Amino acid sequence: MTAIFVNEQELVKQIVEYVEQDEITRAINNLRQQAVNFSELPQAWLSKTADALENNDWSILSEDFINMNFIGKNGYFLIIAPYQINRKSQPHVVLSAVYGKIHDNQEPSIEQLENLIREKFGQLNQPIPINLSFTEIASCGNVTGETGEAFIVPNGWSFFNSVHGPALNNAKEQQRRFLGSSYECIQKVFEYETASLLLGPLEDEINSERYRHVDTQVHEAGHASGLGFHFKVKHNVFQNYSYGGVEEWRSDSLGFEYAACTLPAQEAGKLVAVNFCIRFGLDAHRLGGLEKDVDVHAGLLSLEHLFQNDAIYITKNGQLALRNLSYPGLLQAVELHRAQALCLTRRELNLTSPTGLFSLYKIDVHPSIQSIFQGLVIERCQGIWAKLQ
């Protein structure tokens, strides 16, 4: 049985390789040939994927993607479809493929988080997007490597209403990024003890994947709060990087709030550490920079609120340092994040027109904070990222 499964994995890897090499006819033929033989992948999904590739009609896959029927009985999955990423404020769509195995990790539960949203805001306007952490086996296109996405958002796929499907979090790629370039950047940007505190949860061999998973799940709960991410996409709210950046920062900050409500302060603070490693070690260095990229803007807003909360300072060596070097202290460092995000979300629920979001989602950043972010975060790590570009 093991030999059969190993052979099946090699066949799926071959299909991904055909997609990467633009040998689409071969990929279609292999999908159809194997649709009746595979035991670990849903046969109906494979057959429909072949039809979608042949006819360039991705609506065929929409319902099964939203309902997560693409996942096999033991967690194995294969998705092949055009996937869009945004670089320098420009969309870039490429036929992509990802083959992997979903992890069994569901804490805190979606039900617990949805009840918490109702408690905080009195209503839940959309279900919380499900975040599925997985181990990659093979991939190509916009969902692979340093230039692709490690966190694969559902609305990037070319399926109709794909925004209602699950997000996919590539644990192996996240780990590689965190312990590579991100690790170096955090050590350059932050003084030694602060960097050690932030990197601690990611160096935990037993729990690091769980911390990353929970961080992304509470972040998705943040997106579902208020009017909801789906509502904002429908009404074209994210017309430029700054609106999207505010939404990302708001979701981060509400994620901190939900972590504080569902976990001990020690554990919730570790999720803040993971988030900061993402925002300051990875996202701050995206090619779009301060004037184009959603995630860069989110990191800038996070730094603004840390200084406003007097939770961070600049050392004599020109590095950033936290005032309270503990995980409960790290949770206290984002108290202003949490309070402002709660206020912003309650205000958006009181709007009478979606156009009101455009004025609401303008958050001023002091010029000095922008200069600090540019000089002490972005420019300090340019040499590290230049090696990868």
GROMACS .gro file of N, CA, C and O in nm, residues 258-364:
model
  428
  258TYR      N    1  -0.849   3.916   1.986
  258TYR     CA    2  -0.911   3.784   1.999
  258TYR      C    3  -0.816   3.686   2.067
  258TYR      O    4  -0.859   3.600   2.145
  259ALA      N    5  -0.687   3.699   2.038
  259ALA     CA    6  -0.588   3.614   2.106
  259ALA      C    7  -0.588   3.641   2.256
  259ALA      O    8  -0.583   3.548   2.338
  260ALA      N    9  -0.596   3.770   2.291
  260ALA     CA   10  -0.597   3.808   2.433
  260ALA      C   11  -0.720   3.754   2.505
  260ALA      O   12  -0.715   3.725   2.625
  261CYS      N   13  -0.830   3.738   2.432
  261CYS     CA   14  -0.955   3.691   2.492
  261CYS      C   15  -0.966   3.539   2.500
  261CYS      O   16  -1.048   3.487   2.576
  262THR      N   17  -0.885   3.469   2.422
  262THR     CA   18  -0.899   3.323   2.415
  262THR      C   19  -0.778   3.247   2.467
  262THR      O   20  -0.786   3.125   2.486
  263LEU      N   21  -0.666   3.317   2.490
  263LEU     CA   22  -0.543   3.250   2.531
  263LEU      C   23  -0.482   3.318   2.653
  263LEU      O   24  -0.506   3.437   2.678
  264PRO      N   25  -0.400   3.247   2.730
  264PRO     CA   26  -0.324   3.313   2.837
  264PRO      C   27  -0.235   3.421   2.777
  264PRO      O   28  -0.192   3.412   2.661
  265ALA      N   29  -0.204   3.523   2.856
  265ALA     CA   30  -0.126   3.637   2.807
  265ALA      C   31   0.009   3.592   2.750
  265ALA      O   32   0.057   3.648   2.651
  266GLN      N   33   0.071   3.491   2.811
  266GLN     CA   34   0.200   3.441   2.762
  266GLN      C   35   0.187   3.390   2.619
  266GLN      O   36   0.272   3.420   2.533
  267GLU      N   37   0.081   3.313   2.592
  267GLU     CA   38   0.061   3.256   2.459
  267GLU      C   39   0.015   3.362   2.358
  267GLU      O   40   0.058   3.363   2.244
  268ALA      N   41  -0.073   3.452   2.402
  268ALA     CA   42  -0.120   3.558   2.313
  268ALA      C   43  -0.004   3.648   2.272
  268ALA      O   44   0.005   3.693   2.157
  269GLY      N   45   0.087   3.676   2.366
  269GLY     CA   46   0.203   3.757   2.334
  269GLY      C   47   0.293   3.692   2.231
  269GLY      O   48   0.355   3.760   2.149
  270LYS      N   49   0.298   3.560   2.231
  270LYS     CA   50   0.379   3.489   2.131
  270LYS      C   51   0.319   3.505   1.992
  270LYS      O   52   0.393   3.510   1.893
  271LEU      N   53   0.187   3.516   1.982
  271LEU     CA   54   0.125   3.541   1.852
  271LEU      C   55   0.159   3.681   1.802
  271LEU      O   56   0.178   3.702   1.682
  272VAL      N   57   0.167   3.778   1.893
  272VAL     CA   58   0.210   3.913   1.855
  272VAL      C   59   0.354   3.907   1.802
  272VAL      O   60   0.387   3.971   1.700
  273ALA      N   61   0.439   3.829   1.867
  273ALA     CA   62   0.577   3.814   1.822
  273ALA      C   63   0.583   3.758   1.680
  273ALA      O   64   0.659   3.808   1.595
  274VAL      N   65   0.503   3.656   1.653
  274VAL     CA   66   0.499   3.597   1.518
  274VAL      C   67   0.454   3.702   1.417
  274VAL      O   68   0.513   3.715   1.308
  275ASN      N   69   0.352   3.779   1.451
  275ASN     CA   70   0.302   3.882   1.362
  275ASN      C   71   0.410   3.986   1.332
  275ASN      O   72   0.428   4.027   1.216
  276PHE      N   73   0.485   4.028   1.433
  276PHE     CA   74   0.589   4.127   1.412
  276PHE      C   75   0.702   4.072   1.324
  276PHE      O   76   0.760   4.146   1.243
  277CYS      N   77   0.731   3.943   1.338
  277CYS     CA   78   0.833   3.883   1.251
  277CYS      C   79   0.786   3.885   1.106
  277CYS      O   80   0.868   3.902   1.014
  278ILE      N   81   0.656   3.866   1.086
  278ILE     CA   82   0.600   3.873   0.950
  278ILE      C   83   0.607   4.016   0.898
  278ILE      O   84   0.659   4.042   0.788
  279ARG      N   85   0.552   4.109   0.975
  279ARG     CA   86   0.540   4.247   0.927
  279ARG      C   87   0.674   4.317   0.911
  279ARG      O   88   0.696   4.388   0.811
  280PHE      N   89   0.767   4.298   1.006
  280PHE     CA   90   0.894   4.372   1.002
  280PHE      C   91   1.008   4.291   0.939
  280PHE      O   92   1.104   4.348   0.890
  281GLY      N   93   0.994   4.158   0.938
  281GLY     CA   94   1.098   4.075   0.881
  281GLY      C   95   1.073   4.035   0.737
  281GLY      O   96   1.167   4.006   0.663
  282LEU      N   97   0.944   4.032   0.697
  282LEU     CA   98   0.908   3.989   0.562
  282LEU      C   99   0.836   4.098   0.483
  282LEU      O  100   0.885   4.147   0.382
  283ASP      N  101   0.719   4.137   0.533
  283ASP     CA  102   0.631   4.225   0.455
  283ASP      C  103   0.690   4.363   0.431
  283ASP      O  104   0.666   4.424   0.326
  284ALA      N  105   0.767   4.414   0.525
  284ALA     CA  106   0.824   4.548   0.510
  284ALA      C  107   0.917   4.558   0.390
  284ALA      O  108   0.945   4.668   0.341
  285HIS      N  109   0.961   4.443   0.339
  285HIS     CA  110   1.064   4.442   0.236
  285HIS      C  111   1.010   4.400   0.099
  285HIS      O  112   1.087   4.368   0.009
  286ARG      N  113   0.877   4.402   0.084
  286ARG     CA  114   0.818   4.372  -0.046
  286ARG      C  115   0.859   4.479  -0.148
  286ARG      O  116   0.879   4.595  -0.113
  287LEU      N  117   0.864   4.439  -0.274
  287LEU     CA  118   0.919   4.525  -0.378
  287LEU      C  119   0.840   4.654  -0.399
  287LEU      O  120   0.895   4.754  -0.443
  288GLY      N  121   0.710   4.652  -0.368
  288GLY     CA  122   0.629   4.772  -0.391
  288GLY      C  123   0.669   4.890  -0.306
  288GLY      O  124   0.650   5.005  -0.344
  289GLY      N  125   0.725   4.863  -0.188
  289GLY     CA  126   0.770   4.970  -0.101
  289GLY      C  127   0.657   5.046  -0.034
  289GLY      O  128   0.540   5.009  -0.041
  290LEU      N  129   0.693   5.156   0.030
  290LEU     CA  130   0.600   5.232   0.112
  290LEU      C  131   0.485   5.295   0.034
  290LEU      O  132   0.380   5.324   0.091
  291GLU      N  133   0.504   5.319  -0.092
  291GLU     CA  134   0.402   5.392  -0.168
  291GLU      C  135   0.319   5.304  -0.260
  291GLU      O  136   0.241   5.355  -0.340
  292LYS      N  137   0.334   5.171  -0.248
  292LYS     CA  138   0.260   5.084  -0.339
  292LYS      C  139   0.204   4.958  -0.274
  292LYS      O  140   0.105   4.904  -0.322
  293ASP      N  141   0.267   4.909  -0.169
  293ASP     CA  142   0.235   4.775  -0.120
  293ASP      C  143   0.146   4.776   0.004
  293ASP      O  144   0.175   4.847   0.102
  294VAL      N  145   0.040   4.698  -0.001
  294VAL     CA  146  -0.056   4.686   0.109
  294VAL      C  147   0.011   4.643   0.238
  294VAL      O  148  -0.010   4.701   0.346
  295ASP      N  149   0.094   4.538   0.231
  295ASP     CA  150   0.152   4.481   0.352
  295ASP      C  151   0.263   4.569   0.410
  295ASP      O  152   0.284   4.570   0.532
  296VAL      N  153   0.333   4.641   0.326
  296VAL     CA  154   0.432   4.737   0.376
  296VAL      C  155   0.359   4.845   0.456
  296VAL      O  156   0.403   4.883   0.566
  297HIS      N  157   0.247   4.893   0.404
  297HIS     CA  158   0.170   4.997   0.473
  297HIS      C  159   0.118   4.945   0.607
  297HIS      O  160   0.116   5.020   0.706
  298ALA      N  161   0.077   4.819   0.611
  298ALA     CA  162   0.029   4.761   0.738
  298ALA      C  163   0.140   4.762   0.843
  298ALA      O  164   0.115   4.792   0.961
  299GLY      N  165   0.262   4.729   0.802
  299GLY     CA  166   0.374   4.732   0.896
  299GLY      C  167   0.403   4.873   0.946
  299GLY      O  168   0.435   4.893   1.063
  300LEU      N  169   0.395   4.971   0.856
  300LEU     CA  170   0.414   5.110   0.895
  300LEU      C  171   0.311   5.153   1.000
  300LEU      O  172   0.345   5.218   1.100
  301LEU      N  173   0.186   5.117   0.979
  301LEU     CA  174   0.081   5.151   1.074
  301LEU      C  175   0.105   5.084   1.209
  301LEU      O  176   0.078   5.143   1.315
  302SER      N  177   0.157   4.963   1.207
  302SER     CA  178   0.186   4.894   1.332
  302SER      C  179   0.296   4.966   1.409
  302SER      O  180   0.286   4.986   1.531
  303LEU      N  181   0.401   5.011   1.338
  303LEU     CA  182   0.509   5.084   1.404
  303LEU      C  183   0.458   5.217   1.460
  303LEU      O  184   0.496   5.257   1.571
  304GLU      N  185   0.372   5.285   1.386
  304GLU     CA  186   0.312   5.411   1.432
  304GLU      C  187   0.244   5.392   1.567
  304GLU      O  188   0.261   5.470   1.661
  305HIS      N  189   0.166   5.285   1.580
  305HIS     CA  190   0.091   5.263   1.704
  305HIS      C  191   0.181   5.216   1.818
  305HIS      O  192   0.153   5.245   1.934
  306LEU      N  193   0.290   5.148   1.787
  306LEU     CA  194   0.385   5.110   1.891
  306LEU      C  195   0.450   5.234   1.952
  306LEU      O  196   0.466   5.244   2.075
  307PHE      N  197   0.487   5.331   1.869
  307PHE     CA  198   0.545   5.455   1.921
  307PHE      C  199   0.441   5.537   1.995
  307PHE      O  200   0.470   5.597   2.100
  308GLN      N  201   0.320   5.544   1.942
  308GLN     CA  202   0.213   5.618   2.012
  308GLN      C  203   0.186   5.559   2.150
  308GLN      O  204   0.154   5.632   2.244
  309ASN      N  205   0.199   5.427   2.162
  309ASN     CA  206   0.174   5.359   2.289
  309ASN      C  207   0.298   5.361   2.380
  309ASN      O  208   0.295   5.307   2.490
  310ASP      N  209   0.405   5.426   2.334
  310ASP     CA  210   0.532   5.434   2.409
  310ASP      C  211   0.582   5.295   2.446
  310ASP      O  212   0.642   5.274   2.552
  311ALA      N  213   0.560   5.199   2.355
  311ALA     CA  214   0.599   5.061   2.381
  311ALA      C  215   0.735   5.027   2.321
  311ALA      O  216   0.790   4.920   2.347
  312ILE      N  217   0.791   5.120   2.242
  312ILE     CA  218   0.914   5.092   2.169
  312ILE      C  219   1.000   5.218   2.166
  312ILE      O  220   0.948   5.330   2.175
  313TYR      N  221   1.131   5.200   2.155
  313TYR     CA  222   1.221   5.315   2.147
  313TYR      C  223   1.340   5.280   2.058
  313TYR      O  224   1.357   5.163   2.018
  314ILE      N  225   1.420   5.381   2.027
  314ILE     CA  226   1.538   5.361   1.942
  314ILE      C  227   1.663   5.365   2.031
  314ILE      O  228   1.682   5.457   2.110
  315THR      N  229   1.746   5.263   2.020
  315THR     CA  230   1.868   5.254   2.100
  315THR      C  231   1.977   5.347   2.045
  315THR      O  232   1.964   5.402   1.935
  316LYS      N  233   2.085   5.360   2.119
  316LYS     CA  234   2.198   5.442   2.074
  316LYS      C  235   2.259   5.386   1.946
  316LYS      O  236   2.323   5.460   1.870
  317ASN      N  237   2.241   5.257   1.924
  317ASN     CA  238   2.295   5.193   1.803
  317ASN      C  239   2.198   5.200   1.685
  317ASN      O  240   2.224   5.142   1.580
  318GLY      N  241   2.087   5.272   1.704
  318GLY     CA  242   1.992   5.289   1.595
  318GLY      C  243   1.907   5.166   1.567
  318GLY      O  244   1.864   5.145   1.453
  319GLN      N  245   1.882   5.086   1.670
  319GLN     CA  246   1.792   4.971   1.656
  319GLN      C  247   1.666   4.994   1.738
  319GLN      O  248   1.665   5.074   1.832
  320LEU      N  249   1.559   4.923   1.701
  320LEU     CA  250   1.434   4.932   1.774
  320LEU      C  251   1.437   4.837   1.893
  320LEU      O  252   1.490   4.726   1.883
  321ALA      N  253   1.378   4.881   2.005
  321ALA     CA  254   1.378   4.798   2.126
  321ALA      C  255   1.244   4.812   2.198
  321ALA      O  256   1.190   4.922   2.207
  322LEU      N  257   1.193   4.701   2.246
  322LEU     CA  258   1.071   4.702   2.326
  322LEU      C  259   1.103   4.738   2.470
  322LEU      O  260   1.208   4.699   2.524
  323ARG      N  261   1.013   4.810   2.534
  323ARG     CA  262   1.036   4.851   2.672
  323ARG      C  263   1.010   4.737   2.770
  323ARG      O  264   1.076   4.727   2.873
  324ASN      N  265   0.915   4.650   2.739
  324ASN     CA  266   0.881   4.539   2.828
  324ASN      C  267   0.918   4.409   2.757
  324ASN      O  268   0.851   4.366   2.663
  325LEU      N  269   1.026   4.347   2.802
  325LEU     CA  270   1.079   4.228   2.734
  325LEU      C  271   1.020   4.100   2.792
  325LEU      O  272   1.088   4.019   2.856
  326SER      N  273   0.891   4.083   2.768
  326SER     CA  274   0.822   3.959   2.806
  326SER      C  275   0.705   3.942   2.712
  326SER      O  276   0.663   4.038   2.645
  327TYR      N  277   0.650   3.821   2.704
  327TYR     CA  278   0.537   3.801   2.614
  327TYR      C  279   0.410   3.868   2.664
  327TYR      O  280   0.337   3.929   2.584
  328PRO      N  281   0.381   3.867   2.794
  328PRO     CA  282   0.269   3.949   2.842
  328PRO      C  283   0.293   4.098   2.814
  328PRO      O  284   0.200   4.172   2.782
  329GLY      N  285   0.420   4.142   2.825
  329GLY     CA  286   0.453   4.281   2.794
  329GLY      C  287   0.434   4.312   2.647
  329GLY      O  288   0.394   4.424   2.610
  330LEU      N  289   0.461   4.213   2.561
  330LEU     CA  290   0.440   4.232   2.418
  330LEU      C  291   0.291   4.248   2.388
  330LEU      O  292   0.251   4.325   2.300
  331LEU      N  293   0.208   4.176   2.461
  331LEU     CA  294   0.063   4.192   2.445
  331LEU      C  295   0.021   4.331   2.490
  331LEU      O  296  -0.065   4.395   2.427
  332GLN      N  297   0.082   4.382   2.598
  332GLN     CA  298   0.052   4.519   2.643
  332GLN      C  299   0.099   4.622   2.540
  332GLN      O  300   0.037   4.728   2.525
  333ALA      N  301   0.205   4.590   2.467
  333ALA     CA  302   0.260   4.683   2.368
  333ALA      C  303   0.159   4.713   2.257
  333ALA      O  304   0.167   4.819   2.194
  334VAL      N  305   0.065   4.621   2.233
  334VAL     CA  306  -0.032   4.641   2.125
  334VAL      C  307  -0.171   4.679   2.180
  334VAL      O  308  -0.271   4.665   2.111
  335GLU      N  309  -0.175   4.729   2.301
  335GLU     CA  310  -0.304   4.773   2.357
  335GLU      C  311  -0.368   4.881   2.272
  335GLU      O  312  -0.489   4.881   2.250
  336LEU      N  313  -0.287   4.975   2.222
  336LEU     CA  314  -0.342   5.083   2.139
  336LEU      C  315  -0.388   5.027   2.004
  336LEU      O  316  -0.492   5.069   1.952
  337HIS      N  317  -0.313   4.934   1.948
  337HIS     CA  318  -0.358   4.867   1.826
  337HIS      C  319  -0.500   4.814   1.846
  337HIS      O  320  -0.590   4.837   1.764
  338ARG      N  321  -0.517   4.741   1.955
  338ARG     CA  322  -0.645   4.674   1.981
  338ARG      C  323  -0.758   4.774   2.002
  338ARG      O  324  -0.867   4.761   1.944
  339ALA      N  325  -0.732   4.878   2.083
  339ALA     CA  326  -0.835   4.977   2.114
  339ALA      C  327  -0.877   5.053   1.988
  339ALA      O  328  -0.997   5.074   1.963
  340GLN      N  329  -0.778   5.094   1.907
  340GLN     CA  330  -0.809   5.171   1.786
  340GLN      C  331  -0.882   5.085   1.682
  340GLN      O  332  -0.972   5.133   1.612
  341ALA      N  333  -0.844   4.959   1.672
  341ALA     CA  334  -0.910   4.870   1.575
  341ALA      C  335  -1.053   4.840   1.617
  341ALA      O  336  -1.143   4.833   1.532
  342LEU      N  337  -1.077   4.823   1.745
  342LEU     CA  338  -1.213   4.804   1.794
  342LEU      C  339  -1.299   4.926   1.764
  342LEU      O  340  -1.413   4.914   1.716
  343CYS      N  341  -1.243   5.045   1.788
  343CYS     CA  342  -1.315   5.169   1.761
  343CYS      C  343  -1.345   5.184   1.612
  343CYS      O  344  -1.457   5.217   1.572
  344LEU      N  345  -1.244   5.160   1.529
  344LEU     CA  346  -1.260   5.172   1.384
  344LEU      C  347  -1.368   5.077   1.333
  344LEU      O  348  -1.453   5.115   1.251
  345THR      N  349  -1.370   4.955   1.385
  345THR     CA  350  -1.467   4.854   1.340
  345THR      C  351  -1.608   4.893   1.383
  345THR      O  352  -1.703   4.876   1.305
  346ARG      N  353  -1.622   4.945   1.503
  346ARG     CA  354  -1.756   4.988   1.548
  346ARG      C  355  -1.805   5.107   1.465
  346ARG      O  356  -1.923   5.118   1.434
  347ARG      N  357  -1.712   5.195   1.428
  347ARG     CA  358  -1.751   5.310   1.345
  347ARG      C  359  -1.795   5.266   1.206
  347ARG      O  360  -1.889   5.321   1.150
  348GLU      N  361  -1.727   5.166   1.148
  348GLU     CA  362  -1.766   5.122   1.013
  348GLU      C  363  -1.904   5.057   1.016
  348GLU      O  364  -1.979   5.065   0.919
  349LEU      N  365  -1.939   4.995   1.127
  349LEU     CA  366  -2.072   4.933   1.139
  349LEU      C  367  -2.183   5.038   1.147
  349LEU      O  368  -2.299   5.007   1.121
  350ASN      N  369  -2.146   5.161   1.182
  350ASN     CA  370  -2.246   5.268   1.192
  350ASN      C  371  -2.259   5.351   1.065
  350ASN      O  372  -2.340   5.444   1.059
  351LEU      N  373  -2.179   5.317   0.962
  351LEU     CA  374  -2.188   5.392   0.836
  351LEU      C  375  -2.320   5.365   0.766
  351LEU      O  376  -2.376   5.256   0.774
  352THR      N  377  -2.370   5.466   0.694
  352THR     CA  378  -2.493   5.449   0.617
  352THR      C  379  -2.465   5.418   0.470
  352THR      O  380  -2.554   5.378   0.396
  353SER      N  381  -2.338   5.437   0.427
  353SER     CA  382  -2.300   5.409   0.288
  353SER      C  383  -2.158   5.352   0.285
  353SER      O  384  -2.072   5.396   0.362
  354PRO      N  385  -2.132   5.255   0.198
  354PRO     CA  386  -1.996   5.200   0.188
  354PRO      C  387  -1.891   5.303   0.153
  354PRO      O  388  -1.773   5.287   0.187
  355THR      N  389  -1.931   5.412   0.087
  355THR     CA  390  -1.833   5.515   0.049
  355THR      C  391  -1.773   5.582   0.172
  355THR      O  392  -1.666   5.643   0.165
  356GLY      N  393  -1.841   5.572   0.286
  356GLY     CA  394  -1.788   5.628   0.410
  356GLY      C  395  -1.659   5.562   0.454
  356GLY      O  396  -1.582   5.620   0.531
  357LEU      N  397  -1.634   5.441   0.404
  357LEU     CA  398  -1.511   5.370   0.440
  357LEU      C  399  -1.387   5.442   0.389
  357LEU      O  400  -1.280   5.432   0.448
  358PHE      N  401  -1.400   5.517   0.280
  358PHE     CA  402  -1.282   5.583   0.223
  358PHE      C  403  -1.225   5.689   0.316
  358PHE      O  404  -1.104   5.705   0.326
  359SER      N  405  -1.310   5.763   0.384
  359SER     CA  406  -1.260   5.861   0.480
  359SER      C  407  -1.221   5.793   0.612
  359SER      O  408  -1.124   5.832   0.677
  360LEU      N  409  -1.295   5.688   0.648
  360LEU     CA  410  -1.267   5.617   0.773
  360LEU      C  411  -1.134   5.544   0.767
  360LEU      O  412  -1.061   5.535   0.867
  361TYR      N  413  -1.099   5.494   0.649
  361TYR     CA  414  -0.978   5.414   0.634
  361TYR      C  415  -0.856   5.498   0.595
  361TYR      O  416  -0.765   5.451   0.526
  362LYS      N  417  -0.853   5.621   0.640
  362LYS     CA  418  -0.736   5.707   0.625
  362LYS      C  419  -0.677   5.729   0.764
  362LYS      O  420  -0.737   5.798   0.847
  363ILE      N  421  -0.565   5.668   0.790
  363ILE     CA  422  -0.499   5.681   0.920
  363ILE      C  423  -0.368   5.757   0.899
  363ILE      O  424  -0.282   5.714   0.821
  364ASP      N  425  -0.356   5.869   0.967
  364ASP     CA  426  -0.236   5.952   0.951
  364ASP      C  427  -0.116   5.886   1.018
  364ASP      O  428  -0.126   5.829   1.128
   0.00000   0.00000   0.00000
